[in-house]
Short mmCIF file of C-alpha atoms in Angstrom, two decimals:
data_model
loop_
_atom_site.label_atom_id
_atom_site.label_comp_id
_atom_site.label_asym_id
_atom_site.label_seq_id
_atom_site.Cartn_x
_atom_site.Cartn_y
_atom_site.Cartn_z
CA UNK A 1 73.49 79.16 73.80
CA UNK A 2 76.02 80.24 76.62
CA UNK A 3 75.19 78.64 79.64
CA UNK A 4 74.13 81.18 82.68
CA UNK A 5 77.17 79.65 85.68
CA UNK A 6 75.65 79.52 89.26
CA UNK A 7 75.69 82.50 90.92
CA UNK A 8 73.94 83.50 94.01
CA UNK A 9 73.33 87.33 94.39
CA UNK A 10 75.00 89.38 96.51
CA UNK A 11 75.00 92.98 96.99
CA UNK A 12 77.38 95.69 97.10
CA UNK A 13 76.39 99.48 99.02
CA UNK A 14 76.58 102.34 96.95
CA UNK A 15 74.73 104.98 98.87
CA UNK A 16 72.07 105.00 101.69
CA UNK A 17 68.99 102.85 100.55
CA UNK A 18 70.77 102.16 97.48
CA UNK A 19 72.29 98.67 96.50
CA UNK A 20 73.47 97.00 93.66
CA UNK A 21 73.06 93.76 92.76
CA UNK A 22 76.98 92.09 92.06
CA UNK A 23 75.49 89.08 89.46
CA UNK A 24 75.92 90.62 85.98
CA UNK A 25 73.81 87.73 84.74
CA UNK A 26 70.83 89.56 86.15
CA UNK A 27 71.60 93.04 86.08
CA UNK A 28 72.70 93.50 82.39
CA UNK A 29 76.17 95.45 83.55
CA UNK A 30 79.16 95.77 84.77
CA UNK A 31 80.54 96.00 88.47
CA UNK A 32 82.85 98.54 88.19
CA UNK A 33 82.52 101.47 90.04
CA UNK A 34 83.74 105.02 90.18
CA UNK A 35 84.13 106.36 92.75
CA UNK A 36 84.61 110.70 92.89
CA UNK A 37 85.11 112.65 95.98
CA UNK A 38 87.25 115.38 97.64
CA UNK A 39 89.46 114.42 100.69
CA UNK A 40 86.94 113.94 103.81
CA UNK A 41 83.74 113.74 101.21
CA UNK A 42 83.23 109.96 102.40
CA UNK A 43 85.01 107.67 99.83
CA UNK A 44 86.32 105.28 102.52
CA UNK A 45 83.25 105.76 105.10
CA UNK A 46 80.47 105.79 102.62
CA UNK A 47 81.91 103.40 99.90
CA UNK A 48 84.94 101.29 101.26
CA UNK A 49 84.26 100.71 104.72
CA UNK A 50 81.00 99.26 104.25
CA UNK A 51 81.48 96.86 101.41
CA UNK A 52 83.98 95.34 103.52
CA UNK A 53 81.61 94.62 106.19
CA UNK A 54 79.36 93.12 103.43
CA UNK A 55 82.15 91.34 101.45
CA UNK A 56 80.90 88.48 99.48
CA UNK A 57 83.91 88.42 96.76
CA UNK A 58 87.29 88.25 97.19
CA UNK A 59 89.19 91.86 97.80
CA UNK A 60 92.58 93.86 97.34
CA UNK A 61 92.40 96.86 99.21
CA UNK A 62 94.90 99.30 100.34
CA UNK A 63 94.74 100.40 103.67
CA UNK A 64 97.05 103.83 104.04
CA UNK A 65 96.64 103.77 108.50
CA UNK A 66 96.54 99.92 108.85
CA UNK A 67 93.17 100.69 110.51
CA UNK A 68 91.31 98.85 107.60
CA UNK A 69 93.22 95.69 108.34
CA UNK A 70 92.80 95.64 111.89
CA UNK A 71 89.07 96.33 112.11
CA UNK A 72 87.98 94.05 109.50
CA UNK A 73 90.35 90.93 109.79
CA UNK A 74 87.70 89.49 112.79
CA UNK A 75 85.09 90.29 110.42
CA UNK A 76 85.90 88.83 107.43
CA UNK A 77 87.72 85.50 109.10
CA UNK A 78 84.67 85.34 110.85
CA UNK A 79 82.68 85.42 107.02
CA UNK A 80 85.14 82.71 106.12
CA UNK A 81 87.76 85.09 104.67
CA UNK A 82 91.74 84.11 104.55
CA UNK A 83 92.93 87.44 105.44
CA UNK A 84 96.34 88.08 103.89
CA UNK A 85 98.81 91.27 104.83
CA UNK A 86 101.35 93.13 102.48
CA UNK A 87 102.70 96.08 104.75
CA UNK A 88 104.93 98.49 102.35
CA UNK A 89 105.68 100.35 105.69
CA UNK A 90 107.60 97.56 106.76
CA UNK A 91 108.72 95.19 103.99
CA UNK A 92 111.37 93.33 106.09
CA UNK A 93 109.25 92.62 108.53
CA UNK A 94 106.09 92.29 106.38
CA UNK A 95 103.66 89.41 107.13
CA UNK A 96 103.75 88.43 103.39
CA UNK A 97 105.80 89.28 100.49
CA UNK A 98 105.97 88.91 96.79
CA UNK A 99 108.33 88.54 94.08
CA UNK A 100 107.18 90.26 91.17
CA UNK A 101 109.56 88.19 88.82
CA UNK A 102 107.51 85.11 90.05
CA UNK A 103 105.12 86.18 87.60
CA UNK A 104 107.35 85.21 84.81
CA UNK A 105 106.94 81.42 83.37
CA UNK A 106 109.05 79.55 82.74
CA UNK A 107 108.64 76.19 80.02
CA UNK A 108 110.49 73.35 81.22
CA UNK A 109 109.91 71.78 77.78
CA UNK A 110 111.98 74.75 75.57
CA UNK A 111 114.31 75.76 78.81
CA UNK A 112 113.19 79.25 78.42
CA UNK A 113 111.15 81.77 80.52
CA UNK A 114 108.57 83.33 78.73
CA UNK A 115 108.98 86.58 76.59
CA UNK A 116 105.77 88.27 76.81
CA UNK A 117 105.65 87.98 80.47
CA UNK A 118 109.07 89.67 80.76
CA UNK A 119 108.00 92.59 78.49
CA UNK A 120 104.92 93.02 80.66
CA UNK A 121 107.28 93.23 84.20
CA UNK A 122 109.63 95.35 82.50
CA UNK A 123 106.87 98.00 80.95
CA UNK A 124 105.04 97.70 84.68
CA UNK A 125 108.54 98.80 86.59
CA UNK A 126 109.41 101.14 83.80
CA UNK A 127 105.73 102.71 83.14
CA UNK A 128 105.72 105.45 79.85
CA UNK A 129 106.07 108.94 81.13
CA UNK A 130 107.29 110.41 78.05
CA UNK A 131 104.44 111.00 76.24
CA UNK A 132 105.39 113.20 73.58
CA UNK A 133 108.84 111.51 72.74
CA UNK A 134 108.29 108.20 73.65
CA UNK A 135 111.80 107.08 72.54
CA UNK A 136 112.95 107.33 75.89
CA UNK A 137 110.20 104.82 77.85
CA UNK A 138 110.92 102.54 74.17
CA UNK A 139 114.67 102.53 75.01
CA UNK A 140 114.27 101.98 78.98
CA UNK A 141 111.59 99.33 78.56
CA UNK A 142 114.35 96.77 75.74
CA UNK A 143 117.03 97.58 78.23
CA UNK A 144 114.68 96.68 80.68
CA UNK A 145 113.77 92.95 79.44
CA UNK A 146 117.69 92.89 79.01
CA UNK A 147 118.41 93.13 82.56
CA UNK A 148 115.53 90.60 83.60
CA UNK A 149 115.93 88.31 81.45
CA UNK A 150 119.73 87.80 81.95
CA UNK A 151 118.71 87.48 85.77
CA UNK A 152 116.52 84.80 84.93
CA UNK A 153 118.46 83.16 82.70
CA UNK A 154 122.09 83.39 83.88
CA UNK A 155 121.82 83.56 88.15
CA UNK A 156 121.24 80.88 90.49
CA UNK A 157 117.48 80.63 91.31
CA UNK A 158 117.88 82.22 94.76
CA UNK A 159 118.78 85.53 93.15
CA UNK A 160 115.96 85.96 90.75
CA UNK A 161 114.41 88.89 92.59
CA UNK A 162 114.19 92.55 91.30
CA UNK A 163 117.08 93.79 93.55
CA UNK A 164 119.33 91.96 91.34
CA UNK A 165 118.34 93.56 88.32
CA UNK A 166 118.99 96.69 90.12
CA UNK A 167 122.78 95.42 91.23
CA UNK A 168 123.47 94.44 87.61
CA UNK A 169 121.72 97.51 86.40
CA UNK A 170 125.20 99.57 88.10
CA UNK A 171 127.24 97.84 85.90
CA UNK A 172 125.56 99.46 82.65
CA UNK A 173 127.81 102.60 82.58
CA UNK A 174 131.51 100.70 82.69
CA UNK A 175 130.59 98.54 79.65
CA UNK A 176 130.92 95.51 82.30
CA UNK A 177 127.12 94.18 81.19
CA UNK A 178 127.50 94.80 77.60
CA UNK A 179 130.65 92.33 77.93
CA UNK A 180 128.51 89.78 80.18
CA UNK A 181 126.40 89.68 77.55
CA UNK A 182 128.68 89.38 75.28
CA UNK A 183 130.23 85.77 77.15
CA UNK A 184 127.05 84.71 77.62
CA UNK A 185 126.10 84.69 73.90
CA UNK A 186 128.62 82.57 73.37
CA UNK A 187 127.07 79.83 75.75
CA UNK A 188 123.35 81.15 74.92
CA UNK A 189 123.18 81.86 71.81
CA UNK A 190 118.97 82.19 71.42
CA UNK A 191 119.22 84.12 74.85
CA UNK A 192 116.44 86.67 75.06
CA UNK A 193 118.74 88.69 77.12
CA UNK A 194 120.92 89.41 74.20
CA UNK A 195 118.26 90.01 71.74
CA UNK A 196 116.80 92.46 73.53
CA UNK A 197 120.30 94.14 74.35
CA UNK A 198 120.86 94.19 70.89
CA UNK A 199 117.70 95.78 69.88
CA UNK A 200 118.49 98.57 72.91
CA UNK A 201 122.29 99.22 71.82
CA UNK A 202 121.37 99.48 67.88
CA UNK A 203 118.68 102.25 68.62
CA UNK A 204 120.99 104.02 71.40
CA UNK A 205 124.78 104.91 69.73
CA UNK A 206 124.94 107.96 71.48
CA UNK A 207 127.06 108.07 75.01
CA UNK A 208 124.79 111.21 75.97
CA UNK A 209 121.42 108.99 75.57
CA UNK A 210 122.86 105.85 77.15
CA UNK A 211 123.47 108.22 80.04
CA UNK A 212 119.70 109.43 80.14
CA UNK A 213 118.72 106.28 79.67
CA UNK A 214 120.94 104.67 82.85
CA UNK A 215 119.97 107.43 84.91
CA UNK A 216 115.98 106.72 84.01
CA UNK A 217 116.56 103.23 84.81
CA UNK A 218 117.92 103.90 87.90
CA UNK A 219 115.70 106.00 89.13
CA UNK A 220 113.09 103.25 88.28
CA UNK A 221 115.13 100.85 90.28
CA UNK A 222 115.82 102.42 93.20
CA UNK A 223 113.01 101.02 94.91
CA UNK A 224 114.60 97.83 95.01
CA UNK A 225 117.69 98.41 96.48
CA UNK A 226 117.03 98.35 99.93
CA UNK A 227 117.07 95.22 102.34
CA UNK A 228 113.37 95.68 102.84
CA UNK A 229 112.56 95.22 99.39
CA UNK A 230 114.87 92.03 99.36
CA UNK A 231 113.04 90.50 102.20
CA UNK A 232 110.13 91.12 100.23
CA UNK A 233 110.84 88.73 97.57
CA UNK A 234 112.64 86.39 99.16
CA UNK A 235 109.97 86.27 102.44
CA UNK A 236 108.74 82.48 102.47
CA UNK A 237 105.04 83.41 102.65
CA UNK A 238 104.01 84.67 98.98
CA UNK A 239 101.28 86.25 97.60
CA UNK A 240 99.31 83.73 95.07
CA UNK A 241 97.40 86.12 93.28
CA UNK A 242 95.50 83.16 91.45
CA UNK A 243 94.14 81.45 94.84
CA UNK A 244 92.28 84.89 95.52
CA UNK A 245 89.62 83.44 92.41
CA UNK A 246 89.50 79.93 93.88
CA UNK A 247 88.76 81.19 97.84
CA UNK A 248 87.46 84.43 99.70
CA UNK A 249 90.29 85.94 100.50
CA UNK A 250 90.90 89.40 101.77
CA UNK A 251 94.59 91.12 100.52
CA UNK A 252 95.45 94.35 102.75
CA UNK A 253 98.23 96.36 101.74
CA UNK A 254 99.14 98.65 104.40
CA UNK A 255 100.71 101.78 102.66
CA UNK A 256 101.80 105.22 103.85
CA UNK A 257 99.56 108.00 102.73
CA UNK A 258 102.72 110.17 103.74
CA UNK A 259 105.19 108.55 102.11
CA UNK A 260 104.94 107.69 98.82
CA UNK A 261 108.05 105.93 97.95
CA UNK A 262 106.72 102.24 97.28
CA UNK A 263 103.85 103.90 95.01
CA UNK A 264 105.74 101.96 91.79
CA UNK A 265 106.42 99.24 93.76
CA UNK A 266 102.31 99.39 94.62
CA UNK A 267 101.70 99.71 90.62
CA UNK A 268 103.64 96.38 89.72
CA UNK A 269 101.32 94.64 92.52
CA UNK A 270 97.97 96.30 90.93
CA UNK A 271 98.93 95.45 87.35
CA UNK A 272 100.48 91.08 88.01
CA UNK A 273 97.20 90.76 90.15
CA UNK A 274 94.84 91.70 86.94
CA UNK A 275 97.65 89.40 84.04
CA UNK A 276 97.33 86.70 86.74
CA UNK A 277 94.09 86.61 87.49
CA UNK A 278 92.92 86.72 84.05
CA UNK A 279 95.53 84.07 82.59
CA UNK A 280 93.89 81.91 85.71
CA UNK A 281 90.37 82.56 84.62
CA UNK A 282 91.67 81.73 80.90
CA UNK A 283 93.26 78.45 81.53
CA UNK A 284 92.05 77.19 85.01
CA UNK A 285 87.87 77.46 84.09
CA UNK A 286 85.83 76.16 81.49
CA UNK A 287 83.93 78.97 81.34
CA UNK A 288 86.69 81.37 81.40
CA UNK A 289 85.29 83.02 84.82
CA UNK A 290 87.07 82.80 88.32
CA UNK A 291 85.09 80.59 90.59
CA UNK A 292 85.00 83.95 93.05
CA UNK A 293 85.03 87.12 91.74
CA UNK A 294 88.09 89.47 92.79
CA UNK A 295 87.08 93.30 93.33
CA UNK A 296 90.06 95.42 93.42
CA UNK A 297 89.68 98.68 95.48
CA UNK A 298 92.42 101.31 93.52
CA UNK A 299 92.13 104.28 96.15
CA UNK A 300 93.77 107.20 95.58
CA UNK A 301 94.07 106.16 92.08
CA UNK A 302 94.61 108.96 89.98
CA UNK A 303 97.37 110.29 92.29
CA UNK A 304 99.63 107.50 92.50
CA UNK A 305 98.31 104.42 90.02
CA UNK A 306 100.14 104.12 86.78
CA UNK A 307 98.95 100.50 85.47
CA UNK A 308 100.53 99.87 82.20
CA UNK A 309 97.06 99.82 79.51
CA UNK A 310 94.13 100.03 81.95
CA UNK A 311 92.27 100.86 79.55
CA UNK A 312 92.40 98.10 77.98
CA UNK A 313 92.56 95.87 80.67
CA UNK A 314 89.26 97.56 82.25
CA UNK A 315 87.72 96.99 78.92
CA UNK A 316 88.03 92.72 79.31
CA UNK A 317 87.97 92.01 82.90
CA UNK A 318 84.17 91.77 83.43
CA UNK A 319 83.91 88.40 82.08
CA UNK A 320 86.79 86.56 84.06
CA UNK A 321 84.47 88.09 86.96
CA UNK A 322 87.25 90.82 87.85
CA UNK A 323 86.26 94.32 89.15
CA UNK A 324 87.34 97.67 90.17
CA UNK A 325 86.53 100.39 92.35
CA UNK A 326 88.19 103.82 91.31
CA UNK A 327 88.71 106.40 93.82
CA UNK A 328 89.37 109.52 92.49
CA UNK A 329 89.40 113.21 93.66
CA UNK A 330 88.49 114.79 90.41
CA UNK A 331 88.59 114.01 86.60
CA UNK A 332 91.19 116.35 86.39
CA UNK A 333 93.11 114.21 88.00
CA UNK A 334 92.31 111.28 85.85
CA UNK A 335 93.13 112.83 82.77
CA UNK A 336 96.35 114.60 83.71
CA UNK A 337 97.38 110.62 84.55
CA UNK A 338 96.45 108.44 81.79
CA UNK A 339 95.66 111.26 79.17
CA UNK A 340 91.80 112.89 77.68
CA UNK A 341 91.65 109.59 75.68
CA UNK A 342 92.58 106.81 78.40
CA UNK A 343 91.07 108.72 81.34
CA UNK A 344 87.91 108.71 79.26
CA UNK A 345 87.88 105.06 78.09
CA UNK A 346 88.43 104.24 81.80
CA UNK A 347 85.15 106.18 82.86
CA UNK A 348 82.95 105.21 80.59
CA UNK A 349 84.41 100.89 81.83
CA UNK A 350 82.46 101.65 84.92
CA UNK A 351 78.80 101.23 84.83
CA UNK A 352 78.09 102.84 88.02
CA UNK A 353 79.08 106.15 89.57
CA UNK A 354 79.16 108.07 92.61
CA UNK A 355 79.75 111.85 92.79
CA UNK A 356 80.78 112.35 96.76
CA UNK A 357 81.24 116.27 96.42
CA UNK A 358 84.14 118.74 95.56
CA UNK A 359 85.33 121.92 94.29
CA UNK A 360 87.33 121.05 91.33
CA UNK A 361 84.99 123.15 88.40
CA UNK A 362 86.17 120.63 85.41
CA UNK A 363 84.55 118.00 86.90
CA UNK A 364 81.57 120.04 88.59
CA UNK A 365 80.80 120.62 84.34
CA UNK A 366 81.18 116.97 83.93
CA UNK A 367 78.96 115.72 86.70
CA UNK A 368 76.64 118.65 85.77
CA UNK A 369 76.11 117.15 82.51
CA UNK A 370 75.16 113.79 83.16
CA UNK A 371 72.74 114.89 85.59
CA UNK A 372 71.12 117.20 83.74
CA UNK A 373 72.18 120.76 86.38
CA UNK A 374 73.98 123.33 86.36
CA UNK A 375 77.46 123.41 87.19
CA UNK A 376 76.83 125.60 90.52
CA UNK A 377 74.24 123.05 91.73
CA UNK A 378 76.63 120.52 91.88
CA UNK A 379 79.30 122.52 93.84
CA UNK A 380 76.79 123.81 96.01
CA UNK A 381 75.16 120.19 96.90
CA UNK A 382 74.79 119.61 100.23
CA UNK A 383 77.47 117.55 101.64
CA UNK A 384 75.18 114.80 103.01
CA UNK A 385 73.99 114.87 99.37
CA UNK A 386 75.86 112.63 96.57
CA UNK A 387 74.42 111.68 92.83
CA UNK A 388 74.90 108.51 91.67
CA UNK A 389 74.80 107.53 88.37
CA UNK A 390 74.09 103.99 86.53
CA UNK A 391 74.23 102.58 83.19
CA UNK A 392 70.57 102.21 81.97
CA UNK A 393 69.00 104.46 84.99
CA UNK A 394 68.07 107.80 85.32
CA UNK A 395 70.73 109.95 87.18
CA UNK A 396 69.28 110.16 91.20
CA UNK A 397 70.65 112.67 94.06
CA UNK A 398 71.27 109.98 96.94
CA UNK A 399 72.36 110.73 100.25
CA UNK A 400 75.72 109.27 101.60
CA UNK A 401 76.07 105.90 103.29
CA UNK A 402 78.04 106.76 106.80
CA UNK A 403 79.48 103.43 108.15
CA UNK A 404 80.12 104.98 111.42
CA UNK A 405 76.52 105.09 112.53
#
């Protein structure tokens, strides 16, 4: 019989008067929640805002004015909370950083960093877009793991950092990588590196495609490039993803909601914290559950968040105690992102959810369904009015929580 681990409950706010109870032991469910509302309908006021103030697990949230951060760092240290800062506004002079490539193990015993863990980086910075010719993201993804791997493998320590894979990436076009390789076969013969270059240039003869290919790459890159994004991997205070399921900690990371060009740079981040926090709950618990559960808020997530198989990942986080809160503006949105199929696996991962208001008729018919209304009751509700929706319970029309009062 699986022993029940000590858990004290805690509660989460999904609407006024309405809880939820966060131990799954007792409940039955799952604490992922989904979150749908048009801009101004009340996703951060009514849903973000206050589970901060009640925080009892430990958090990623993004915070697209800083405002977040500031109000709720007195609060939460004051709850016990180590408050940690990423600001994307500022990389250089971010308080904390984080090397994506840090994610990468490496086994002292075999001298060799490990393979899945490249693929993983490499499919997270190069995320599929080409959907109905996925040659392309196939081709960009081995030449990918090509460029990493060599970094890791053949550079001095200090220089394993994604704007290196970027400089080396520039030599791609004038053959001057393919005869790097070539030298460093000869001293690395069961390099990685090469494999996977030789699995890219026997599937890519033609100059044309190499070309596409280069020019996909480097628009993938680009991000990278700049000092800012240097600093960022090199800054001395880094993000330990695992520490967030030993401690209450609080991760802010202060984007732009007017510029979006760290939005990639933002997906890597979303999809290492979920491989490293399960791979901690894996190996570092008997029981295969973090110590404290990590909620990740994605906001805005259907506009921006590309996480390399979220569906799958949503699917097997609940028992390492990992959850998610997806913001959305529509369904629409969700499935012009991840696809009908994806987009619905992902909704139907999230026992609870909470219908904020909008206009968008696709998801009017959706909502409309599930509570049993017509579609033109649910674009007419009120917009103090919101239905909320969990697994096991009948649909209810709730009205909103509003933080500010």
């Amino acid at each position: 019989m699986t022993q029940k681990p000590e858990q004290r409950d805690t509660y989460r706010i999904l609407a006024k008067n309405k809880t939820m109870n966060n131990n799954t032991w007792v409940t039955g469910i799952n604490n992922n929640d989904l979150i749908i509302g048009v801009s101004g309908a009340g996703k951060t006021r009514g849903y973000v805002r206050p589970n901060l103030k009640c925080a009892s697990d430990s958090i990623i949230v993004a915070d697209t004015k800083n405002s977040l951060h500031q109000e709720f760092r007195p609060i939460l240290e004051e709850a016990g909370y180590e408050v940690w800062l990423m600001d994307f506004t500022d990389m250089k002079n971010s308080p904390m950083g984080y090397n994506v490539l840090s994610a990468i193990r490496y086994d002292e015993n075999t001298d060799r960093y490990n393979e899945q863990d490249i693929m993983t980086v490499a499919q997270a910075a190069a995320p599929a877009e080409c959907y109905k010719d996925p040659y392309w993201d196939y081709a960009a993804w081995l030449e990918m793991e090509a460029l990493i791997a060599y970094v890791l493998e053949a550079l001095p320590r200090e220089e394993h950092h994604m704007g290196s894979v970027a400089r080396l990436a520039g030599f791609l076009s004038n053959q001057v990588f393919a005869r790097m390789l070539a030298e460093w076969e000869e001293v690395y013969p069961d390099s990685i590196a090469v494999r996977k270059w030789n699995l890219f240039k026997n599937g890519s003869r033609a100059q044309t495609t190499q070309g596409c290919i280069e020019l996909m790459l480097g628009e993938k890159l680009n991000i990278f490039t700049t000092e800012g994004a240097k600093a960022f991997a090199l800054n001395p205070h880094q993000v330990d993803f695992a520490k967030m399921g030993r401690k209450k900690i609080a991760l802010f990371l202060n984007i732009s909601d007017m510029d979006r060009s760290q939005d990639k740079f933002l997906n890597m981040i979303y999809t290492q914290a979920f491989h490293i926090l399960c791979r901690s709950a894996d190996k570092d618990y008997a029981d295969h559950r973090l110590k404290v559960p990590v909620r990740i808020i994605l906001d805005d997530f259907a506009s921006n968040t590309t996480i390399p198989d979220f569906d799958k990942i949503i699917s097997v986080i609940r028992s390492r105690e990992i959850y998610v809160s997806i913001i959305l503006q529509s369904i629409t949105q969700l499935y012009g992102m991840y696809g009908l199929e994806k987009g619905q696996t992902i909704i139907n991962n999230c026992d609870n959810c909470l219908y904020l208001g909008g206009q968008d008729v696709e998801t009017a018919k959706y909502i409309a369904v599930k509570a049993n209304k017509t579609a033109n009751t649910i674009l007419e509700m009120p917009v103090t009015d919101a239905y909320l929706f969990t697994r096991g319970q009948k649909p209810c029309k709730v009205e909103k929580y509003d933080c500010s009062i």
